[in-house]
Amino acid sequence: MSSSNVQSDNSLLSRLDRAVLRVEAALNLIGGATILLLVLMAVWNVIGRKLFNAPVPGYVDWTSQFMILFAFLGLSYCQREGGHIRMDIVVMRLRGRTLWFAELLSVLFMLILTTGLIYGSWHHFLRSFDWDMALFSRDSSIDIGLPLWPAKLIVPLALSLLWVRLVLQVWGYARGLRQGGDAPVAVPLPEDPMEQASREAETVSGHDKG
Amino acid sequence: TEWNVSVWGQRRAFTEHIHYLADAVSEATNGAFTMNISYGGLSNNRENLDGISIGAFEMAQFCAGYHPDKNRAITVLELPFMDVRNLDEEVAVSHAVYDHPAVAEEMAQWNARMLMTSPMPQYNLVGTGEPRDEVAEMDGMRVRATGGLGELFSSVGGVPTSVTSSEAYNAMESGVVDTVAFAQHAHLSFRTIDIADWWTENLNPGTVNCPVVVNIDAYEALTDEERAVLDAAVDDAIDYYLENYGELLARWDEVRGRARGRARHDRRGAAGAARRGRGPDPRRLDRGNERRRPARAGALRSCGRHPAGGAFGQLSPGAS
Amino acid sequence: MDQFIDMRALLDGVDIFTVSLWLCGLLLIMVLIGVRVAFAAAFVGIVGLCIFFMQRQGFDRGLVTALKLAGQVPHSKSSGYALSLIPTFIVIGYLAYYAGLTRTLFEAAKRWVGWVPGGLGVATVFATAGFAAVSGASVATSAVFARIAIPEMLRLNYNKAFAAGVVAAGGTLASLIPPSAILVIYAIIVEESVGKLLLAGFVPGFVSALIYAGLVIGLAKWKKDLGPPVTGYTWGERFAALPGALPIMFVIFIIIFSIYYRGEDGAWATPTEAGALGAFVVLVMALWKGMKWGELKGALMEAAKLTAMIFAMIWGVLIFVRFLGYAQLPDVFAGFIGGLEYSPYLVLLAILLVYVILGMFMDAIGMLILTLPVTFPAIIALNGGPDVTREASAFGMTAEECAIWFGIIVVKMAELCLITPPIGLNCFVVAGVAKDSKLPITVQDVFRGATPFFAADVATVAVLIAFPGIVLWLPSLI
Ligand code: NA
Ligand code: NA
């Protein structure tokens, strides 16, 4: 697993960062486990259909529901680790306060966006949810009629965790901007391509076998 | 006034009445009331009701079976064995149901108002291998059919198999499924008919019901003249749709004729071919052991009128 | 309430199409200053939707409508069944490494083709092509082979830039030869059959590998100091190396068998399911080889993180695309391209040139997702529209064939950007892995070594354009 490029110390911010990280990492692992789960379900579907003429009922419906887990549970973890793609050709050349200002601006954009998306995706959930209906459902899948609200609820929840993460990063970069220096805590530090690549390489640096 | 209209896929027989409506309205108001019809640009097909509800566009088409819990009331129109024999009847039946207060009330929860239907003929099976022309032969049949249709086939021993509609051709060609249930235009566009050894013509297992709705606020914000023009254009639009869909069914007969010829010459012997093109009679599923009646080509287009009342007294939610 | 009315007056008469052009510019600036691409695209998309709806509904209602509309996209676009393959393809690459599939593959390739000029380079090309048949991601493939092939080449005094370049370029084959995450993404965006696109990549992938191999042989003949052939293996040793490559053959066999074998009762699986079957077999092999819980967990954490990143790209950009749908920018651009008087091949070439330039700075997936909503309808219009017949079309193919053909070409272009400076992910990764080897290899070295392969890729694209049959033959069989 890649070592992350986030500094820590004993400050409140850094302790909060690590506390939130524990939640993020656990959710990310669940997301990863869902990938395996879907692989197993596909195998069950094929074997069941072929050998027992009994495919998984509503296989496509179930897959679509579970996909939301691996699409969103790692969202905030990815941001913590600086994993979302960006073009760092300009950022790479910045140093010190200029850099922290650029980063602060960048996460502020993200924070505004995420706030808006939480509102929007929460209403998307609300439209599919109804206390008075069977299974609380007001929107269901095409084949076996699975209620859609649980999957729709995952999205605003995952975005809310991302929101918390972004607030911490705003705090972190603002501190970097005020204090100056090269390595504020609780934010992913920009890496030059070589560092980035060697971290990438570590992901396959287990034992060589075979 | 400018309306955005959300539909999906590509322009096809299934959306022609909307284009007709847009042209008619624009013409009657000298361009004061226009509609932009967007194929997938404004919304996903399963979220058109959501879009209407939040006011993202003013008019949209959707299918009840895509999300039964959103529109329980009209799923009654998708029930099997309703004996709706042609598109004219489908229109009459649909609009009668749309006028029911329970439907209007449910649609109002989405800020939507029913405008017209997009009538679809009854679904039919196309399949590979020996024709399944007895109910007993459907035992163990892997069929691509979703929702209530799938339940129907499983009640006679069929195995509903979950593949997406875009995978349907490949799944049937490779034998992952034995049969696929679609309306004719979908069999044509997904090309399942091209590889079929046999098909049914009057199975009557139900269909999907796909209304066109308008946003209530937008509808009420129209001037009286615009609203009158819109309402008046509906009947003509439906007539145009029916005429156009009739041409499509003629093409269906033609493609099917080709497939029949190919099946006879390329696949198996003449003995097998003799039974091709005959589907199970709904009456068999429906009424037990009455003698099987040979299906007639063109049965879908027969124009007998059918009283469109009675059955719609009780609106039972959850056809699927 | 007053300022809301002002808002409407302010926006009144602002043409939404002009706004969309300005917002494309804003997006470019945000991406340049380092805002994460997915979020920059979503942000600009929401701004656009706000302007659109505020014009029509006033400030507060317009804002609410825009946010609710954008808020549908993440769930709606992430639950499309065909996308379920993406994480499978990512995780399979990690697992294949732990299943020990890479070293044995390289060893077998070395013994069988090492005797030609530049032998280890050719072996690397074929080993990466073989590994591509189980791995769906280019960067991972390069990383894996950098650890195995480069030290061996350096030991035999291969030119270090060349050794690094061949690994960086070989990795790009993983995205053409199925399984491939990027081909799935293309298929989703243009709404084309995933199975057909994956099949379509097969032959071009191998053509591409052959062109690479030919290039290596040519280079080795021309510059004698590039690296020696590896001779002296007996046929016995060659056959002895094959069992090591068997597991990978087995995975490929499982995938192909399950799609194509027709028994009494039809095929085993759809192409989508076959991808999952392959992943399952590799997982079992990795566990069989003694993959530890820590390693499995590490692989899952990485795969989940990458998956979240890719899905964020997809829904983020699709929020922007939703706005473009309201502004009708793709329609207008397609109309413009379709109405051009120039030769369609010239226009195609111009579009590909734009991809080369974008590709110098951008990530492959990001580039495709950002540009396709505009370029794809334009290409279809250029060919003659969605209903065109072969005879009447510009490129001599139906719209569906055009979509598949353009997909393979554009994915090849996107792979190009992995080996072009200044931002070329494969080259960074190779340099990062190789920094521990006995000769220091800098990023510049890798880029220099990869340059001839850039030329080879241009040749490949030219071949694919000249002979579309290479792309279209295999998918036409299903
Ligand atoms: Na691959
Ligand atoms: Na590049």
Short mmCIF file of C-alpha atoms in Angstrom, two decimals, chain A residues 1-2 24-33 35-36 38-40 42-47 49-51 53 59-61 63-65 67-68 70-79 81-94 102-103 105-110 112-117 119-124 127 148 151-153 155 159 162 166 173 188 193-194 196-210, chain C residues 30-40 42-43 46 63-64 67-68 70-76 78-84 87-88 91 94-95 97-104 139-140 143-144 147-148 263 265-270 273-274 276-277 279-280 283 289-293 295-298 300-309 311-313 315 319 361-363 365-366 422-423 425 428-433 435 441-443:
data_model
loop_
_atom_site.label_atom_id
_atom_site.label_comp_id
_atom_site.label_asym_id
_atom_site.label_seq_id
_atom_site.Cartn_x
_atom_site.Cartn_y
_atom_site.Cartn_z
CA MET A 1 0.00 0.00 0.00
CA SER A 2 1.31 3.42 -0.86
CA GLU A 24 -12.01 7.00 5.22
CA ALA A 25 -9.64 4.05 5.04
CA ALA A 26 -12.24 1.68 6.47
CA LEU A 27 -14.83 2.82 3.93
CA ASN A 28 -12.29 2.56 1.12
CA LEU A 29 -11.57 -1.02 2.11
CA ILE A 30 -15.28 -1.80 2.04
CA GLY A 31 -15.33 -0.31 -1.45
CA GLY A 32 -12.47 -2.61 -2.43
CA ALA A 33 -14.23 -5.61 -0.92
CA ILE A 35 -15.21 -5.21 -6.13
CA LEU A 36 -14.47 -8.79 -5.08
CA LEU A 38 -19.25 -8.36 -7.56
CA VAL A 39 -16.69 -10.66 -9.13
CA LEU A 40 -18.02 -13.50 -6.99
CA ALA A 42 -20.78 -12.71 -11.57
CA VAL A 43 -19.20 -16.15 -11.15
CA TRP A 44 -22.23 -17.36 -9.23
CA ASN A 45 -24.48 -15.99 -11.98
CA VAL A 46 -22.58 -17.81 -14.74
CA ILE A 47 -22.21 -21.10 -12.87
CA ARG A 49 -27.16 -20.31 -15.05
CA LYS A 50 -25.00 -22.87 -16.80
CA LEU A 51 -25.13 -25.78 -14.41
CA ASN A 53 -30.37 -23.14 -14.99
CA TYR A 59 -28.24 -9.84 -11.48
CA VAL A 60 -27.99 -6.56 -13.41
CA ASP A 61 -30.14 -4.76 -10.82
CA THR A 63 -24.79 -5.08 -9.70
CA SER A 64 -26.00 -1.53 -10.35
CA GLN A 65 -26.88 -1.09 -6.68
CA MET A 67 -21.55 -0.27 -7.87
CA ILE A 68 -22.43 2.84 -5.90
CA PHE A 70 -17.09 1.19 -4.87
CA ALA A 71 -17.77 4.38 -6.81
CA PHE A 72 -18.26 6.51 -3.69
CA LEU A 73 -16.83 4.90 -0.55
CA GLY A 74 -13.27 5.73 -1.63
CA LEU A 75 -14.08 9.29 -2.69
CA SER A 76 -12.86 11.06 0.43
CA TYR A 77 -9.92 8.69 1.01
CA CYS A 78 -8.75 9.46 -2.52
CA GLN A 79 -8.84 13.19 -1.75
CA GLU A 81 -4.19 10.86 -0.36
CA GLY A 82 -4.10 13.46 -3.14
CA GLY A 83 -5.29 10.80 -5.57
CA HIS A 84 -7.76 12.71 -7.73
CA ILE A 85 -6.26 13.51 -11.11
CA ARG A 86 -5.08 17.00 -11.77
CA MET A 87 -2.60 18.83 -13.95
CA ASP A 88 0.26 19.84 -11.73
CA ILE A 89 2.40 21.48 -14.39
CA VAL A 90 1.86 24.92 -12.79
CA VAL A 91 1.51 23.85 -9.17
CA MET A 92 4.78 21.94 -9.40
CA ARG A 93 6.64 25.18 -9.99
CA LEU A 94 5.17 27.05 -7.01
CA ALA A 102 -3.15 28.16 -5.01
CA GLU A 103 -4.02 24.98 -3.11
CA LEU A 105 -8.18 28.35 -3.79
CA SER A 106 -8.42 24.92 -5.33
CA VAL A 107 -9.98 23.23 -2.28
CA LEU A 108 -12.31 26.18 -1.77
CA PHE A 109 -13.72 25.60 -5.26
CA MET A 110 -14.16 21.95 -4.32
CA ILE A 112 -18.38 25.07 -2.71
CA LEU A 113 -19.07 22.42 -5.32
CA THR A 114 -19.40 19.65 -2.75
CA THR A 115 -21.84 21.72 -0.69
CA GLY A 116 -24.02 22.17 -3.75
CA LEU A 117 -23.81 18.50 -4.67
CA TYR A 119 -27.93 19.46 -1.46
CA GLY A 120 -28.69 18.14 -4.93
CA SER A 121 -27.95 14.48 -4.24
CA TRP A 122 -29.87 14.61 -0.94
CA HIS A 123 -32.95 15.72 -2.85
CA HIS A 124 -32.31 12.97 -5.38
CA ARG A 127 -37.48 11.84 -4.24
CA LEU A 148 -33.24 2.60 -5.08
CA ALA A 151 -27.92 3.45 -3.07
CA LYS A 152 -29.04 7.03 -3.58
CA LEU A 153 -28.46 7.76 0.11
CA VAL A 155 -24.01 9.56 -2.43
CA LEU A 159 -20.06 13.65 -0.25
CA LEU A 162 -15.62 14.56 1.55
CA LEU A 166 -12.22 19.50 2.46
CA TYR A 173 -3.71 25.18 3.63
CA PRO A 188 -1.17 16.11 0.68
CA PRO A 193 7.04 13.25 -10.79
CA MET A 194 9.89 11.11 -9.50
CA GLN A 196 5.06 10.24 -7.37
CA ALA A 197 6.38 7.47 -9.57
CA SER A 198 8.32 5.77 -6.85
CA ARG A 199 5.20 5.72 -4.69
CA GLU A 200 3.29 4.25 -7.63
CA ALA A 201 6.05 1.68 -7.95
CA GLU A 202 5.75 0.73 -4.29
CA THR A 203 2.24 -0.51 -4.97
CA VAL A 204 3.79 -3.45 -6.80
CA SER A 205 6.84 -3.84 -4.65
CA GLY A 206 5.70 -6.88 -2.76
CA HIS A 207 7.61 -10.10 -3.16
CA ASP A 208 8.64 -11.02 -6.65
CA LYS A 209 7.46 -14.49 -7.24
CA GLY A 210 7.32 -17.11 -9.89
CA MET C 30 -9.16 25.91 -13.49
CA VAL C 31 -7.52 22.73 -14.76
CA LEU C 32 -4.31 24.67 -15.45
CA ILE C 33 -4.07 26.10 -11.94
CA GLY C 34 -4.34 22.60 -10.55
CA VAL C 35 -7.96 22.10 -9.48
CA ARG C 36 -8.70 18.36 -9.54
CA VAL C 37 -10.11 17.76 -13.03
CA ALA C 38 -13.29 15.94 -11.99
CA PHE C 39 -14.26 18.72 -9.61
CA ALA C 40 -13.30 21.55 -11.94
CA ALA C 42 -18.45 19.60 -12.21
CA PHE C 43 -18.00 23.12 -10.82
CA ILE C 46 -23.02 23.70 -12.24
CA LEU C 63 -30.24 27.90 -8.30
CA VAL C 64 -32.34 25.16 -6.73
CA LEU C 67 -28.32 22.04 -7.98
CA LYS C 68 -31.01 19.37 -7.96
CA ALA C 70 -26.58 18.30 -11.04
CA GLY C 71 -27.19 16.30 -7.88
CA GLN C 72 -28.82 13.49 -9.91
CA VAL C 73 -25.76 12.87 -12.00
CA PRO C 74 -23.37 11.19 -9.52
CA HIS C 75 -25.80 8.38 -8.64
CA SER C 76 -27.35 8.11 -12.05
CA SER C 78 -22.26 5.68 -11.52
CA SER C 79 -24.86 2.93 -11.52
CA GLY C 80 -24.57 2.02 -15.21
CA TYR C 81 -24.04 -1.74 -15.41
CA ALA C 82 -21.28 -1.66 -18.04
CA LEU C 83 -19.06 0.47 -15.77
CA SER C 84 -19.00 -2.40 -13.28
CA PRO C 87 -12.70 -1.94 -11.02
CA THR C 88 -12.50 -5.58 -12.10
CA VAL C 91 -7.90 -5.19 -9.51
CA TYR C 94 -2.63 -6.05 -9.13
CA LEU C 95 -3.65 -9.65 -8.53
CA TYR C 97 1.37 -9.53 -10.24
CA TYR C 98 0.90 -11.42 -7.00
CA ALA C 99 -0.09 -14.51 -8.97
CA GLY C 100 3.47 -14.48 -10.36
CA LEU C 101 2.29 -14.18 -13.92
CA THR C 102 4.71 -11.49 -15.03
CA ARG C 103 8.18 -12.91 -14.44
CA THR C 104 7.37 -16.27 -15.98
CA VAL C 139 0.49 2.38 -16.03
CA ALA C 140 0.34 -0.72 -13.84
CA ALA C 143 5.37 -0.49 -13.44
CA VAL C 144 5.34 -4.27 -13.23
CA ARG C 147 10.87 -4.18 -12.15
CA ILE C 148 11.46 -7.31 -14.18
CA GLY C 263 -22.07 -26.34 -26.45
CA ASP C 265 -26.73 -25.18 -24.47
CA GLY C 266 -25.09 -22.02 -25.81
CA ALA C 267 -22.19 -19.94 -24.57
CA TRP C 268 -21.15 -19.73 -20.94
CA ALA C 269 -21.05 -15.99 -20.42
CA THR C 270 -21.59 -12.55 -21.89
CA GLU C 273 -19.33 -11.64 -17.24
CA ALA C 274 -16.24 -13.14 -18.89
CA ALA C 276 -15.28 -11.13 -14.04
CA LEU C 277 -14.52 -14.83 -14.63
CA ALA C 279 -10.56 -11.80 -12.47
CA PHE C 280 -11.83 -14.69 -10.38
CA LEU C 283 -7.63 -14.16 -7.70
CA LYS C 289 0.65 -18.67 -4.80
CA GLY C 290 0.36 -17.59 -1.20
CA MET C 291 -0.78 -13.99 -1.48
CA LYS C 292 -0.99 -12.69 2.05
CA TRP C 293 -3.90 -10.82 3.63
CA GLU C 295 -1.04 -7.86 0.14
CA LEU C 296 -4.66 -8.52 -0.79
CA LYS C 297 -5.75 -5.64 1.41
CA GLY C 298 -3.14 -3.37 -0.17
CA LEU C 300 -7.93 -3.72 -2.72
CA MET C 301 -7.15 -0.34 -1.12
CA GLU C 302 -5.29 0.79 -4.24
CA ALA C 303 -7.95 -0.55 -6.59
CA ALA C 304 -10.75 1.10 -4.59
CA LYS C 305 -8.92 4.43 -4.54
CA LEU C 306 -8.33 4.33 -8.29
CA THR C 307 -11.94 3.28 -8.85
CA ALA C 308 -13.26 6.22 -6.83
CA MET C 309 -10.98 8.51 -8.81
CA PHE C 311 -15.85 7.33 -11.19
CA ALA C 312 -15.42 10.90 -9.91
CA MET C 313 -13.96 11.79 -13.29
CA TRP C 315 -19.69 11.88 -13.00
CA ILE C 319 -22.25 17.19 -14.96
CA PHE C 361 -0.17 17.67 -20.86
CA MET C 362 -3.08 15.50 -19.84
CA ASP C 363 -3.87 12.13 -18.42
CA ILE C 365 -8.67 8.97 -19.22
CA GLY C 366 -9.16 12.62 -18.32
CA PRO C 422 6.28 16.87 -20.40
CA ILE C 423 3.61 14.80 -18.60
CA LEU C 425 2.70 8.90 -16.74
CA PHE C 428 7.43 8.72 -14.81
CA VAL C 429 6.55 5.35 -13.42
CA VAL C 430 9.32 3.55 -15.27
CA ALA C 431 11.84 6.13 -14.08
CA GLY C 432 10.49 5.81 -10.55
CA VAL C 433 10.81 2.04 -10.51
CA LYS C 435 15.81 4.47 -9.90
CA ILE C 441 17.70 6.29 -15.22
CA THR C 442 16.22 9.78 -15.33
CA VAL C 443 12.80 10.77 -16.66
#
